Every structure is written in structure tokens, then in C-alpha cells.
């Protein structure tokens, strides 16, 4: 599965399995939902238990399976009302004709139909049945009623059926169902972040990774930057509600969910795209890229041939991207990074002023346990003088956690009222 596994925090799904041959697919669906990080509890109707055992679902979901409405033992564990409240989504897959009819009529004579009436969560049904039963007027009438009642119907696929018929009525594959559920939660989460997130309404541009400076058509000068910190920051800014553009040098990392990525190779290209982003309207510019300080003065048109004992190549200075952006009239809030091997704080504070930044995050790359290729980092953050904000020590943590703390630091600085002089 290719969707992002990292961003569904603690959501609860009640998967209701009803009587139909597609029930076997629901076992795999539980696995796929768990893979994404959902908590899953399974409800089975009597009919479902004729096709597959509760034990299968108990093993796969890691939770006891709910099968009865009026069972004192089960009610003492998680009662049906509690289960109805626990659900962030009630997903009925497969949904039999009978279940659809019960839902449409408002019956409450078993656990699932009662749960349907008792839950405030969204309800999704994935009908699966013989094509003739699907086409039956009563089924279509019930479906219409359910849609009017606010139930989301996942349309069945067409194809050959277990009964030998061909037509509409197959339950979509578990991967497809899990993807649809995941996308739904992503969208809901995004809508909240866009409204209430710390960076809601902001366009953030992040530069990340190394740059590659060509020598000839096959060789280049570069560095060991992996881009991990920049990618983590792009993801954290997106999670905080921002629109994010990630200008990435050559790295082998997946693009974070929701982030617009623009790939570049050289420092000059990175500056070009950064300036374009400024024209587009950029509120916060975060420069994590390890930009090569120099580039080859004249890139050879053809592969440089071996000849003689030494080879002299003339280098010229690359533009300083972050400093160039900071000099523009309509400048965004500027965040720089400094990787130093000594006098870390002193050099970082110097760069903050020299490059006209609003904030700088620095780390000591001489420490073997953090920095470049590591998954962890530790940083000290300084703010420009006008913010009158104390420096912050971000203790060693995963790059994701550090990114989150940097987002908070940016948010705090943006909300700092600069006193009029
Ligand atoms: O001067 P130094 O390379 O140490 O500065 C680091 C900071 O400046 C980082 O934020 C880096 O992304 C940015 N930078 C840049 N363009 C350069 C060199 C550094 O944007 N040519």
C-alpha cells in the first residue's frame, strides 16, 4: 500500500461483518486497517459467523469480538453503548441485504442494528451480494433511504461472483477499502489543521538535502546531507495546517503526505525555484538545505579525461539562498540552520545577524550521535533580537519531534508582538 502510514493518530474503527461470502475479505481488511494504525473492534452478526469465526477476528484485531446484544458478560466488558461511543467510524463490510433493510427500517433486534442507532459516528456500508439481490427494488429503496439518512455507501464492484453470476455486487478489495477510510481521516484531520493548526493559512517553503554541482556530464561535487531534517519539517508544517512546498536536492526520501515537492539539483536551480516561490507568496522560508558553497566555474561539455598527475578545477562561489531571500523587500519569516563542529552557538548567532534571519536552529555535527545521516537531532534555537525571545535548547530527540518543536518556535515568534519603539 502506498498511502502514508504515519498520520492517523489513535482513531477507532468498529468493523461490522455481516453474513456474506465476502466476509473472508474482512479478515484482510482488519490487517490493512491495523497497518495504518487504526484501533479496530469487530462486531459480527449471526450470519457472519456462518462464514468465518469470531476467533479469526479476535486474533487479527487484538480485541474481543462483539457478537451479542444481551450478553451480560460482554456488556460488562465494553457494552454496546460504550462501543457506539468508542467508534470514530462504523464500517459495515460486507453489508448484507438484510442489514441494509434493518438499518433503513430502524430495527434494533441485534447488536449491530442497535449499534447503528446508538452511534453518533459516521456510518459507512460496503454492500456485497448477488447481483440480482443488489438490483432488487427493495435493496435500492433501502439504499436510497440510508443515503438520505447520511450513510456513506461504498459502491460494490462489478465482476464474477462466488455464486457464478456476473454483475454488480462484489465487495471492493480490502486494500481499496482501507485506502478510502484512511483518506477520509486524512481529509478530516487536514480540515481541522487548516482551521486551527499552528501554521494555518501559511505557505511554508522548505529547502532540503544537498545540492549537486556538476563538473562534467558524469561527475559532481556534493555532500552527505540526507534531507531527513527538512523532510521532517515539511511534514510537521503540513500537519500544523500550512500549505508546504519542499524544494529538495537529490535525496532518496518519500515526499511527505500533502506536501508539494519540487526537485532541484544545483544551488542555482534551488535559488531559482525559491525566488519563484516568493513571487507565489511565501510566509515562512525554512532553509535546511546543505547548499554547496562553491560550484565549478566552467562545467565541461564532455567527460573530463584522465591526463597527468593533477587536475585543477576552478570553483566559484554559489549564491547564498537564504540570505538572498532575506534581502527581498517582501520577505517571509526566515529560518536558517547552522551545522557547526565548534563554537556552535557563537557561529550560529553570527549567521543569524549576517544573513538577516528571524530564527536559526543550530547543531553540533561533531557529535557522532546526531546530525546529518542520523534519525535524531539536538538543537539550540536563537531568535533575532527584535523578538526578545530566549534561546531554546531542544534536547536530543527524533527529527520528527525536533521538527514539531521548531514549528512551535516559529509559531511563538510569529505571534510575538514586536513593541513599537
Ligand atoms: O553559511 P552556512 O552554509 O553555514 O549557513 C547555513 C544556512 O544557510 C542554512 O540554513 C542553509 O540552508 C543556508 N544556505 C543557503 N545557501 C547557501 C548556503 C547556506 O541557503 N549557499
CSV table of C-alpha atoms in Angstrom, one decimal, residues 152-400:
chain,number,residue,atom,x,y,z
A,152,UNK,CA,-22.0,6.7,3.1
A,153,UNK,CA,-22.4,3.8,0.6
A,154,UNK,CA,-19.3,2.3,-0.9
A,155,UNK,CA,-20.4,1.1,-4.2
A,156,UNK,CA,-19.8,-2.6,-5.0
A,157,UNK,CA,-17.5,-3.6,-7.8
A,158,UNK,CA,-18.7,-5.4,-10.9
A,159,UNK,CA,-17.3,-8.8,-11.9
A,160,UNK,CA,-17.7,-12.5,-11.4
A,161,UNK,CA,-19.4,-13.6,-8.1
A,162,UNK,CA,-18.9,-16.5,-5.8
A,163,UNK,CA,-22.4,-17.8,-6.9
A,164,UNK,CA,-21.3,-17.9,-10.5
A,165,UNK,CA,-23.2,-14.8,-11.6
A,166,UNK,CA,-21.5,-11.8,-13.2
A,167,UNK,CA,-22.5,-8.3,-12.3
A,168,UNK,CA,-22.5,-5.6,-9.6
A,169,UNK,CA,-22.3,-6.8,-6.1
A,170,UNK,CA,-18.6,-7.7,-5.2
A,171,UNK,CA,-17.2,-6.1,-2.1
A,172,UNK,CA,-14.2,-3.9,-3.1
A,173,UNK,CA,-10.8,-5.3,-2.2
A,174,UNK,CA,-9.6,-4.8,1.4
A,175,UNK,CA,-6.7,-2.5,0.3
A,176,UNK,CA,-9.1,-0.3,-1.5
A,177,UNK,CA,-11.5,0.0,1.4
A,178,UNK,CA,-8.6,0.7,3.8
A,179,UNK,CA,-7.3,3.4,1.5
A,180,UNK,CA,-10.8,5.0,1.3
A,181,UNK,CA,-11.1,5.0,5.1
A,182,UNK,CA,-7.6,6.4,5.5
A,183,UNK,CA,-8.2,9.2,3.0
A,184,UNK,CA,-11.4,10.1,4.8
A,185,UNK,CA,-9.5,10.5,8.1
A,186,UNK,CA,-6.6,12.4,6.4
A,187,UNK,CA,-9.2,14.8,4.9
A,188,UNK,CA,-10.9,15.3,8.2
A,189,UNK,CA,-7.6,15.8,10.0
A,190,UNK,CA,-6.5,18.3,7.3
A,191,UNK,CA,-9.7,20.3,7.6
A,192,UNK,CA,-9.1,20.7,11.3
A,193,UNK,CA,-5.4,21.6,10.9
A,194,UNK,CA,-6.2,24.1,8.2
A,195,UNK,CA,-8.6,25.9,10.6
A,196,UNK,CA,-6.9,25.5,13.9
A,197,UNK,CA,-3.3,24.4,13.3
A,198,UNK,CA,-0.4,26.5,14.5
A,199,UNK,CA,0.5,27.4,10.9
A,200,UNK,CA,-3.0,27.5,9.5
A,201,UNK,CA,-3.2,29.7,6.4
A,202,UNK,CA,0.6,30.0,5.9
A,203,UNK,CA,2.6,29.0,2.9
A,204,UNK,CA,5.8,27.4,4.1
A,205,UNK,CA,8.8,26.8,1.7
A,206,UNK,CA,11.4,24.4,2.9
A,207,UNK,CA,14.7,23.7,1.2
A,208,UNK,CA,16.2,20.4,2.0
A,209,UNK,CA,19.0,17.9,1.1
A,210,UNK,CA,22.3,18.6,-0.6
A,211,UNK,CA,22.9,20.3,-3.9
A,212,UNK,CA,24.9,18.7,-6.7
A,213,UNK,CA,27.4,20.9,-8.6
A,214,UNK,CA,28.3,19.3,-11.9
A,215,UNK,CA,31.9,19.1,-13.1
A,216,UNK,CA,31.1,17.4,-16.4
A,217,UNK,CA,28.2,15.2,-17.7
A,218,UNK,CA,29.1,12.4,-15.3
A,219,UNK,CA,30.7,13.9,-12.2
A,220,UNK,CA,29.6,16.3,-9.5
A,221,UNK,CA,30.6,17.9,-6.2
A,222,UNK,CA,28.1,17.3,-3.3
A,223,UNK,CA,27.9,16.5,0.4
A,224,UNK,CA,26.4,13.9,2.8
A,225,UNK,CA,23.2,15.6,3.6
A,226,UNK,CA,20.3,13.2,3.6
A,227,UNK,CA,17.4,15.7,3.8
A,228,UNK,CA,15.8,14.0,6.7
A,229,UNK,CA,15.5,17.1,8.9
A,230,UNK,CA,14.0,19.2,6.1
A,231,UNK,CA,11.5,16.4,5.1
A,232,UNK,CA,10.5,16.0,8.8
A,233,UNK,CA,10.0,19.8,9.0
A,234,UNK,CA,7.9,19.8,5.8
A,235,UNK,CA,5.7,17.1,7.3
A,236,UNK,CA,5.4,18.9,10.6
A,237,UNK,CA,4.4,22.2,8.9
A,238,UNK,CA,1.8,20.4,6.9
A,239,UNK,CA,0.4,18.8,10.0
A,240,UNK,CA,0.2,22.2,11.6
A,241,UNK,CA,-2.1,23.3,8.8
A,242,UNK,CA,0.3,25.0,6.4
A,243,UNK,CA,0.5,24.7,2.6
A,244,UNK,CA,4.0,23.4,2.2
A,245,UNK,CA,6.4,23.5,-0.8
A,246,UNK,CA,9.5,21.4,-0.4
A,247,UNK,CA,12.4,22.3,-2.6
A,248,UNK,CA,14.5,19.1,-2.5
A,249,UNK,CA,18.0,18.4,-3.7
A,250,UNK,CA,18.8,14.9,-4.7
A,251,UNK,CA,17.8,12.6,-1.8
A,252,UNK,CA,16.1,9.2,-1.6
A,253,UNK,CA,13.2,10.1,0.7
A,254,UNK,CA,9.5,9.8,0.1
A,255,UNK,CA,7.6,13.0,-0.2
A,256,UNK,CA,5.6,13.7,3.0
A,257,UNK,CA,1.8,13.4,2.7
A,258,UNK,CA,0.2,16.5,1.3
A,259,UNK,CA,3.5,18.3,0.6
A,260,UNK,CA,4.2,19.8,-2.9
A,261,UNK,CA,7.8,18.7,-3.8
A,262,UNK,CA,10.0,20.4,-6.4
A,263,UNK,CA,13.2,18.6,-7.2
A,264,UNK,CA,16.3,20.5,-8.0
A,265,UNK,CA,20.0,19.6,-8.4
A,266,UNK,CA,22.2,22.6,-8.2
A,267,UNK,CA,22.3,25.6,-5.8
A,268,UNK,CA,21.4,27.9,-8.7
A,269,UNK,CA,18.3,25.9,-9.5
A,270,UNK,CA,17.4,25.9,-5.8
A,271,UNK,CA,17.6,29.7,-5.7
A,272,UNK,CA,15.6,30.0,-8.9
A,273,UNK,CA,12.7,27.9,-7.5
A,274,UNK,CA,13.0,29.7,-4.2
A,275,UNK,CA,12.6,33.1,-5.9
A,276,UNK,CA,9.6,31.7,-7.8
A,277,UNK,CA,8.0,30.7,-4.5
A,278,UNK,CA,8.5,34.2,-3.2
A,279,UNK,CA,6.5,35.5,-6.2
A,280,UNK,CA,3.8,33.0,-5.5
A,281,UNK,CA,3.5,34.3,-1.9
A,282,UNK,CA,5.5,32.7,0.9
A,283,UNK,CA,5.0,33.4,4.6
A,284,UNK,CA,7.8,31.3,6.1
A,285,UNK,CA,11.0,30.2,4.5
A,286,UNK,CA,12.9,27.4,6.2
A,287,UNK,CA,16.4,26.7,4.8
A,288,UNK,CA,17.6,23.3,5.9
A,289,UNK,CA,19.4,22.5,2.6
A,290,UNK,CA,23.2,21.9,2.8
A,291,UNK,CA,23.9,24.1,-0.2
A,292,UNK,CA,27.3,23.6,-1.8
A,293,UNK,CA,29.3,26.8,-1.1
A,294,UNK,CA,31.1,26.6,-4.4
A,295,UNK,CA,30.3,25.4,-7.9
A,296,UNK,CA,32.6,24.5,-10.8
A,297,UNK,CA,33.4,27.7,-12.7
A,298,UNK,CA,33.1,26.0,-16.1
A,299,UNK,CA,31.3,22.8,-16.4
A,300,UNK,CA,33.0,20.6,-19.1
A,301,UNK,CA,30.8,19.8,-22.0
A,302,UNK,CA,32.3,16.3,-22.3
A,303,UNK,CA,33.6,13.8,-19.7
A,304,UNK,CA,37.0,15.1,-18.4
A,305,UNK,CA,39.6,12.6,-19.5
A,306,UNK,CA,42.4,11.3,-17.2
A,307,UNK,CA,45.6,13.1,-18.0
A,308,UNK,CA,48.6,14.0,-15.9
A,309,UNK,CA,49.0,13.6,-12.1
A,310,UNK,CA,46.9,16.5,-11.0
A,311,UNK,CA,43.8,18.2,-12.1
A,312,UNK,CA,42.9,21.7,-11.2
A,313,UNK,CA,39.4,22.8,-11.2
A,314,UNK,CA,38.4,26.3,-10.6
A,315,UNK,CA,35.4,26.9,-8.3
A,316,UNK,CA,33.3,29.9,-7.9
A,317,UNK,CA,31.0,30.9,-5.0
A,318,UNK,CA,27.4,29.9,-5.1
A,319,UNK,CA,24.7,32.3,-4.2
A,320,UNK,CA,23.6,32.2,-0.5
A,321,UNK,CA,19.9,31.3,-1.0
A,322,UNK,CA,18.6,32.1,2.5
A,323,UNK,CA,20.5,35.4,2.6
A,324,UNK,CA,19.2,36.4,-0.9
A,325,UNK,CA,15.6,35.7,0.1
A,326,UNK,CA,16.0,37.6,3.4
A,327,UNK,CA,17.1,40.7,1.4
A,328,UNK,CA,14.0,40.8,-0.7
A,329,UNK,CA,11.5,43.6,0.1
A,330,UNK,CA,8.5,41.3,0.7
A,331,UNK,CA,10.4,38.8,2.8
A,332,UNK,CA,8.9,35.9,4.6
A,333,UNK,CA,9.7,34.9,8.2
A,334,UNK,CA,13.2,33.5,7.7
A,335,UNK,CA,14.5,30.3,9.4
A,336,UNK,CA,18.1,29.2,8.9
A,337,UNK,CA,20.1,26.2,10.1
A,338,UNK,CA,23.7,26.0,11.1
A,339,UNK,CA,25.7,22.9,11.3
A,340,UNK,CA,29.0,23.5,13.1
A,341,UNK,CA,31.8,21.4,14.6
A,342,UNK,CA,33.0,24.0,17.1
A,343,UNK,CA,32.0,27.3,18.7
A,344,UNK,CA,28.5,26.3,17.7
A,345,UNK,CA,26.5,29.0,19.5
A,346,UNK,CA,28.8,31.8,18.6
A,347,UNK,CA,28.8,31.0,14.9
A,348,UNK,CA,25.1,30.4,14.8
A,349,UNK,CA,24.4,33.7,16.4
A,350,UNK,CA,26.7,35.4,13.9
A,351,UNK,CA,24.9,33.8,11.0
A,352,UNK,CA,21.5,34.9,12.4
A,353,UNK,CA,22.6,38.5,12.1
A,354,UNK,CA,24.8,38.2,8.9
A,355,UNK,CA,22.0,36.5,6.9
A,356,UNK,CA,19.3,38.7,8.4
A,357,UNK,CA,17.3,35.7,9.7
A,358,UNK,CA,14.4,35.7,12.2
A,359,UNK,CA,15.4,32.4,13.7
A,360,UNK,CA,18.3,30.0,13.5
A,361,UNK,CA,18.5,26.4,14.6
A,362,UNK,CA,22.0,25.1,15.1
A,363,UNK,CA,23.5,21.7,15.9
A,364,UNK,CA,26.9,20.3,16.7
A,365,UNK,CA,27.7,18.0,13.8
A,366,UNK,CA,31.0,16.8,15.5
A,367,UNK,CA,28.7,14.8,17.8
A,368,UNK,CA,28.6,11.3,16.3
A,369,UNK,CA,25.1,10.6,17.7
A,370,UNK,CA,23.2,13.4,15.9
A,371,UNK,CA,23.1,15.4,12.8
A,372,UNK,CA,23.5,14.5,9.1
A,373,UNK,CA,22.5,10.9,8.5
A,374,UNK,CA,21.2,10.3,12.0
A,375,UNK,CA,17.5,9.9,12.7
A,376,UNK,CA,18.0,12.1,15.8
A,377,UNK,CA,19.0,15.6,16.4
A,378,UNK,CA,19.6,18.1,19.2
A,379,UNK,CA,19.5,21.8,18.5
A,380,UNK,CA,19.7,25.3,20.0
A,381,UNK,CA,17.4,27.9,18.6
A,382,UNK,CA,18.1,31.6,18.6
A,383,UNK,CA,15.7,34.4,17.6
A,384,UNK,CA,16.5,37.8,16.1
A,385,UNK,CA,16.9,40.5,18.7
A,386,UNK,CA,13.6,42.2,18.0
A,387,UNK,CA,11.6,39.2,19.2
A,388,UNK,CA,13.2,39.4,22.6
A,389,UNK,CA,12.8,35.7,22.9
A,390,UNK,CA,15.1,33.4,25.0
A,391,UNK,CA,17.1,30.9,23.1
A,392,UNK,CA,15.7,27.4,23.3
A,393,UNK,CA,17.5,24.1,23.9
A,394,UNK,CA,15.9,21.3,22.1
A,395,UNK,CA,17.2,18.1,23.6
A,396,UNK,CA,18.2,15.0,21.7
A,397,UNK,CA,15.1,13.6,20.1
A,398,UNK,CA,13.8,12.1,16.8
A,399,UNK,CA,14.0,14.5,13.9
A,400,UNK,CA,10.1,14.4,13.9
